[in-house]
GROMACS .gro file of C-alpha atoms in nm:
model
  249
    1UNK     CA    1   1.347   2.318   0.889
    2UNK     CA    2   1.490   2.396   1.232
    3UNK     CA    3   1.273   2.153   1.433
    4UNK     CA    4   1.215   1.789   1.353
    5UNK     CA    5   0.897   1.774   1.144
    6UNK     CA    6   0.602   1.567   1.263
    7UNK     CA    7   0.521   1.308   0.997
    8UNK     CA    8   0.217   1.082   1.008
    9UNK     CA    9   0.252   0.726   0.884
   10UNK     CA   10  -0.045   0.493   0.837
   11UNK     CA   11   0.108   0.147   0.796
   12UNK     CA   12  -0.051  -0.157   0.966
   13UNK     CA   13   0.046  -0.211   1.329
   14UNK     CA   14   0.319  -0.469   1.267
   15UNK     CA   15   0.679  -0.469   1.148
   16UNK     CA   16   0.584  -0.225   0.873
   17UNK     CA   17   0.508   0.046   1.129
   18UNK     CA   18   0.822  -0.042   1.326
   19UNK     CA   19   1.036  -0.009   1.015
   20UNK     CA   20   0.862   0.311   0.907
   21UNK     CA   21   0.917   0.476   1.246
   22UNK     CA   22   1.285   0.378   1.245
   23UNK     CA   23   1.334   0.517   0.894
   24UNK     CA   24   1.162   0.847   0.972
   25UNK     CA   25   1.370   0.891   1.288
   26UNK     CA   26   1.683   0.819   1.085
   27UNK     CA   27   1.576   1.089   0.838
   28UNK     CA   28   1.536   1.344   1.116
   29UNK     CA   29   1.159   1.340   1.156
   30UNK     CA   30   0.929   1.285   1.452
   31UNK     CA   31   0.703   0.997   1.343
   32UNK     CA   32   0.334   0.989   1.427
   33UNK     CA   33   0.240   0.621   1.378
   34UNK     CA   34  -0.135   0.605   1.325
   35UNK     CA   35  -0.224   0.268   1.169
   36UNK     CA   36  -0.523   0.303   0.939
   37UNK     CA   37  -0.538  -0.060   0.832
   38UNK     CA   38  -0.598  -0.380   1.028
   39UNK     CA   39  -0.611  -0.728   0.878
   40UNK     CA   40  -0.911  -0.961   0.908
   41UNK     CA   41  -0.827  -1.299   0.747
   42UNK     CA   42  -1.109  -1.463   0.549
   43UNK     CA   43  -0.977  -1.818   0.581
   44UNK     CA   44  -0.967  -1.856   0.202
   45UNK     CA   45  -0.668  -2.002   0.019
   46UNK     CA   46  -0.553  -1.947  -0.340
   47UNK     CA   47  -0.670  -2.202  -0.595
   48UNK     CA   48  -0.409  -2.447  -0.721
   49UNK     CA   49  -0.497  -2.493  -1.089
   50UNK     CA   50  -0.389  -2.156  -1.231
   51UNK     CA   51  -0.110  -2.103  -1.480
   52UNK     CA   52  -0.011  -1.784  -1.297
   53UNK     CA   53  -0.062  -1.691  -0.931
   54UNK     CA   54  -0.019  -1.328  -0.832
   55UNK     CA   55   0.054  -1.211  -0.480
   56UNK     CA   56   0.023  -0.840  -0.408
   57UNK     CA   57   0.130  -0.817  -0.043
   58UNK     CA   58   0.343  -0.969   0.231
   59UNK     CA   59   0.028  -1.029   0.435
   60UNK     CA   60  -0.131  -1.233   0.157
   61UNK     CA   61   0.178  -1.449   0.125
   62UNK     CA   62   0.189  -1.517   0.498
   63UNK     CA   63  -0.179  -1.612   0.511
   64UNK     CA   64  -0.143  -1.847   0.213
   65UNK     CA   65   0.163  -2.008   0.370
   66UNK     CA   66  -0.011  -2.048   0.707
   67UNK     CA   67  -0.299  -2.220   0.527
   68UNK     CA   68  -0.059  -2.469   0.368
   69UNK     CA   69  -0.096  -2.350   0.009
   70UNK     CA   70   0.156  -2.502  -0.232
   71UNK     CA   71   0.236  -2.357  -0.574
   72UNK     CA   72   0.254  -2.680  -0.770
   73UNK     CA   73   0.316  -2.597  -1.136
   74UNK     CA   74   0.190  -2.238  -1.122
   75UNK     CA   75   0.411  -1.945  -1.216
   76UNK     CA   76   0.444  -1.735  -0.901
   77UNK     CA   77   0.428  -1.359  -0.959
   78UNK     CA   78   0.515  -1.096  -0.697
   79UNK     CA   79   0.409  -0.733  -0.716
   80UNK     CA   80   0.732  -0.606  -0.560
   81UNK     CA   81   1.043  -0.669  -0.355
   82UNK     CA   82   0.878  -0.683  -0.012
   83UNK     CA   83   0.628  -0.942  -0.131
   84UNK     CA   84   0.911  -1.125  -0.303
   85UNK     CA   85   1.103  -1.147   0.027
   86UNK     CA   86   0.793  -1.284   0.198
   87UNK     CA   87   0.756  -1.547  -0.074
   88UNK     CA   88   1.121  -1.643  -0.039
   89UNK     CA   89   1.082  -1.667   0.341
   90UNK     CA   90   0.782  -1.896   0.294
   91UNK     CA   91   0.980  -2.121   0.064
   92UNK     CA   92   0.806  -2.020  -0.259
   93UNK     CA   93   1.019  -1.954  -0.566
   94UNK     CA   94   0.935  -1.625  -0.734
   95UNK     CA   95   0.922  -1.659  -1.111
   96UNK     CA   96   0.824  -1.308  -1.223
   97UNK     CA   97   0.858  -0.956  -1.085
   98UNK     CA   98   0.744  -0.642  -1.271
   99UNK     CA   99   0.971  -0.346  -1.339
  100UNK     CA  100   0.712  -0.115  -1.183
  101UNK     CA  101   0.578  -0.238  -0.848
  102UNK     CA  102   0.213  -0.155  -0.914
  103UNK     CA  103  -0.097  -0.316  -1.063
  104UNK     CA  104  -0.013  -0.137  -1.388
  105UNK     CA  105   0.334  -0.288  -1.377
  106UNK     CA  106   0.185  -0.635  -1.330
  107UNK     CA  107  -0.045  -0.585  -1.629
  108UNK     CA  108   0.246  -0.472  -1.846
  109UNK     CA  109   0.447  -0.777  -1.738
  110UNK     CA  110   0.174  -1.035  -1.784
  111UNK     CA  111  -0.039  -0.906  -2.072
  112UNK     CA  112   0.178  -1.068  -2.343
  113UNK     CA  113   0.176  -1.403  -2.156
  114UNK     CA  114  -0.175  -1.474  -2.031
  115UNK     CA  115  -0.407  -1.493  -2.332
  116UNK     CA  116  -0.623  -1.800  -2.274
  117UNK     CA  117  -0.452  -1.878  -1.942
  118UNK     CA  118  -0.603  -1.900  -1.594
  119UNK     CA  119  -0.467  -1.636  -1.358
  120UNK     CA  120  -0.519  -1.651  -0.982
  121UNK     CA  121  -0.502  -1.319  -0.795
  122UNK     CA  122  -0.457  -1.363  -0.419
  123UNK     CA  123  -0.500  -1.038  -0.229
  124UNK     CA  124  -0.713  -0.820   0.000
  125UNK     CA  125  -1.072  -0.710  -0.050
  126UNK     CA  126  -0.951  -0.366  -0.161
  127UNK     CA  127  -0.736  -0.463  -0.458
  128UNK     CA  128  -0.721  -0.231  -0.758
  129UNK     CA  129  -0.951  -0.296  -1.055
  130UNK     CA  130  -0.658  -0.196  -1.276
  131UNK     CA  131  -0.516  -0.547  -1.242
  132UNK     CA  132  -0.847  -0.724  -1.310
  133UNK     CA  133  -0.939  -0.504  -1.606
  134UNK     CA  134  -0.593  -0.517  -1.759
  135UNK     CA  135  -0.560  -0.896  -1.745
  136UNK     CA  136  -0.917  -0.944  -1.865
  137UNK     CA  137  -0.839  -0.725  -2.166
  138UNK     CA  138  -0.530  -0.940  -2.228
  139UNK     CA  139  -0.750  -1.250  -2.259
  140UNK     CA  140  -0.684  -1.413  -1.922
  141UNK     CA  141  -0.934  -1.624  -1.731
  142UNK     CA  142  -0.924  -1.448  -1.395
  143UNK     CA  143  -1.004  -1.584  -1.052
  144UNK     CA  144  -0.965  -1.362  -0.746
  145UNK     CA  145  -0.927  -1.504  -0.396
  146UNK     CA  146  -0.980  -1.255  -0.114
  147UNK     CA  147  -0.739  -1.367   0.156
  148UNK     CA  148  -0.814  -1.086   0.399
  149UNK     CA  149  -1.019  -0.776   0.458
  150UNK     CA  150  -0.869  -0.440   0.545
  151UNK     CA  151  -1.057  -0.251   0.816
  152UNK     CA  152  -0.995   0.070   1.009
  153UNK     CA  153  -0.877   0.019   1.368
  154UNK     CA  154  -1.113   0.163   1.628
  155UNK     CA  155  -0.846   0.385   1.781
  156UNK     CA  156  -0.718   0.535   1.454
  157UNK     CA  157  -0.719   0.912   1.415
  158UNK     CA  158  -0.444   1.073   1.625
  159UNK     CA  159  -0.293   1.215   1.307
  160UNK     CA  160  -0.628   1.360   1.198
  161UNK     CA  161  -0.656   1.545   1.529
  162UNK     CA  162  -0.301   1.679   1.488
  163UNK     CA  163  -0.377   1.791   1.132
  164UNK     CA  164  -0.693   1.965   1.250
  165UNK     CA  165  -0.490   2.154   1.512
  166UNK     CA  166  -0.225   2.252   1.255
  167UNK     CA  167   0.037   2.037   1.428
  168UNK     CA  168   0.117   1.796   1.144
  169UNK     CA  169   0.399   1.878   0.904
  170UNK     CA  170   0.357   1.585   0.664
  171UNK     CA  171   0.147   1.278   0.593
  172UNK     CA  172   0.255   0.964   0.407
  173UNK     CA  173  -0.038   0.785   0.243
  174UNK     CA  174   0.050   0.437   0.119
  175UNK     CA  175  -0.281   0.336  -0.040
  176UNK     CA  176  -0.617   0.476  -0.140
  177UNK     CA  177  -0.767   0.308   0.164
  178UNK     CA  178  -0.537   0.493   0.404
  179UNK     CA  179  -0.665   0.821   0.259
  180UNK     CA  180  -1.027   0.714   0.301
  181UNK     CA  181  -0.974   0.579   0.653
  182UNK     CA  182  -0.788   0.894   0.760
  183UNK     CA  183  -1.083   1.107   0.651
  184UNK     CA  184  -1.333   0.867   0.809
  185UNK     CA  185  -1.140   0.883   1.137
  186UNK     CA  186  -1.139   1.261   1.116
  187UNK     CA  187  -1.514   1.262   1.055
  188UNK     CA  188  -1.571   1.035   1.355
  189UNK     CA  189  -1.385   1.291   1.566
  190UNK     CA  190  -1.583   1.578   1.417
  191UNK     CA  191  -1.276   1.740   1.257
  192UNK     CA  192  -1.293   1.635   0.891
  193UNK     CA  193  -1.290   1.983   0.741
  194UNK     CA  194  -1.029   2.105   0.988
  195UNK     CA  195  -0.812   1.802   0.911
  196UNK     CA  196  -0.838   1.873   0.538
  197UNK     CA  197  -0.734   2.232   0.606
  198UNK     CA  198  -0.440   2.102   0.809
  199UNK     CA  199  -0.332   1.875   0.526
  200UNK     CA  200  -0.347   2.171   0.288
  201UNK     CA  201  -0.073   2.343   0.487
  202UNK     CA  202   0.127   2.022   0.538
  203UNK     CA  203   0.333   1.825   0.287
  204UNK     CA  204   0.127   1.533   0.160
  205UNK     CA  205   0.301   1.239  -0.004
  206UNK     CA  206   0.131   0.942  -0.172
  207UNK     CA  207   0.287   0.619  -0.289
  208UNK     CA  208   0.153   0.611  -0.644
  209UNK     CA  209  -0.091   0.740  -0.902
  210UNK     CA  210  -0.401   0.550  -0.782
  211UNK     CA  211  -0.351   0.688  -0.431
  212UNK     CA  212  -0.296   1.037  -0.572
  213UNK     CA  213  -0.624   1.015  -0.764
  214UNK     CA  214  -0.812   0.904  -0.452
  215UNK     CA  215  -0.660   1.185  -0.246
  216UNK     CA  216  -0.748   1.450  -0.504
  217UNK     CA  217  -1.101   1.312  -0.542
  218UNK     CA  218  -1.146   1.355  -0.165
  219UNK     CA  219  -1.017   1.713  -0.161
  220UNK     CA  220  -0.662   1.639  -0.045
  221UNK     CA  221  -0.385   1.838  -0.215
  222UNK     CA  222  -0.092   1.612  -0.303
  223UNK     CA  223   0.261   1.751  -0.298
  224UNK     CA  224   0.482   1.446  -0.355
  225UNK     CA  225   0.456   1.125  -0.560
  226UNK     CA  226   0.789   0.938  -0.563
  227UNK     CA  227   0.929   0.783  -0.880
  228UNK     CA  228   0.927   0.440  -0.714
  229UNK     CA  229   0.622   0.291  -0.540
  230UNK     CA  230   0.796   0.202  -0.214
  231UNK     CA  231   0.761   0.343   0.137
  232UNK     CA  232   1.127   0.438   0.172
  233UNK     CA  233   1.117   0.629  -0.156
  234UNK     CA  234   0.802   0.807  -0.037
  235UNK     CA  235   0.949   0.899   0.301
  236UNK     CA  236   1.274   1.029   0.154
  237UNK     CA  237   1.094   1.232  -0.113
  238UNK     CA  238   0.867   1.396   0.144
  239UNK     CA  239   1.154   1.473   0.383
  240UNK     CA  240   1.353   1.617   0.093
  241UNK     CA  241   1.059   1.842   0.012
  242UNK     CA  242   1.026   1.952   0.374
  243UNK     CA  243   1.396   2.026   0.402
  244UNK     CA  244   1.382   2.234   0.085
  245UNK     CA  245   1.084   2.437   0.210
  246UNK     CA  246   1.177   2.759   0.392
  247UNK     CA  247   1.030   2.791   0.737
  248UNK     CA  248   0.746   3.041   0.768
  249UNK     CA  249   0.698   3.279   1.057
   0.00000   0.00000   0.00000
């Protein structure tokens, strides 16, 4: 492409957006940061009597640490490298990390270990049922602690307006909820159908299979699903696709 492509990113308005913008600029894109998720802490803390305690996000780790949670004898499980770094920063030793950084990867890691064991899952209110169902099928006694709620910021939707006007080259969806909140923001602005049409002519990347399924269910055509469920892999795969696509007149 001759001009820098405009690429929407929907990460929360914290260091994740800062890092995403820097990466996209490094890759030759013009980022459109449009946070679709904001964190509302519940004040809850993980229970302390589980054999395994699973953390699925950096935010969850930070909230647990701020609340003074201590792991005791539990086996600490991280969903991926970013969460692992947050656990390390908080002084928690990470015992297990799946090969695939998804709920499915966690199930594959833990299923042979948890029969008859109590498993604590500390996460947001929008966690995947894949993890609950998979561990339940493996015989675990599951307890879920909702550490925070994920809500849509009031000012979200700049990217939806750009898509509706045909001015968005790509969109990077990092969860099912970012897809849903993008479309809700578009609806609030009265441009839902136009935004969907704009996405159809853009390059849409999603971070994993659950997000792809949500996007497709909502009428969003998905062009890119990276091999690894990480934002950098998603961004690079989408930019590679854009750079391989001939410009149209």
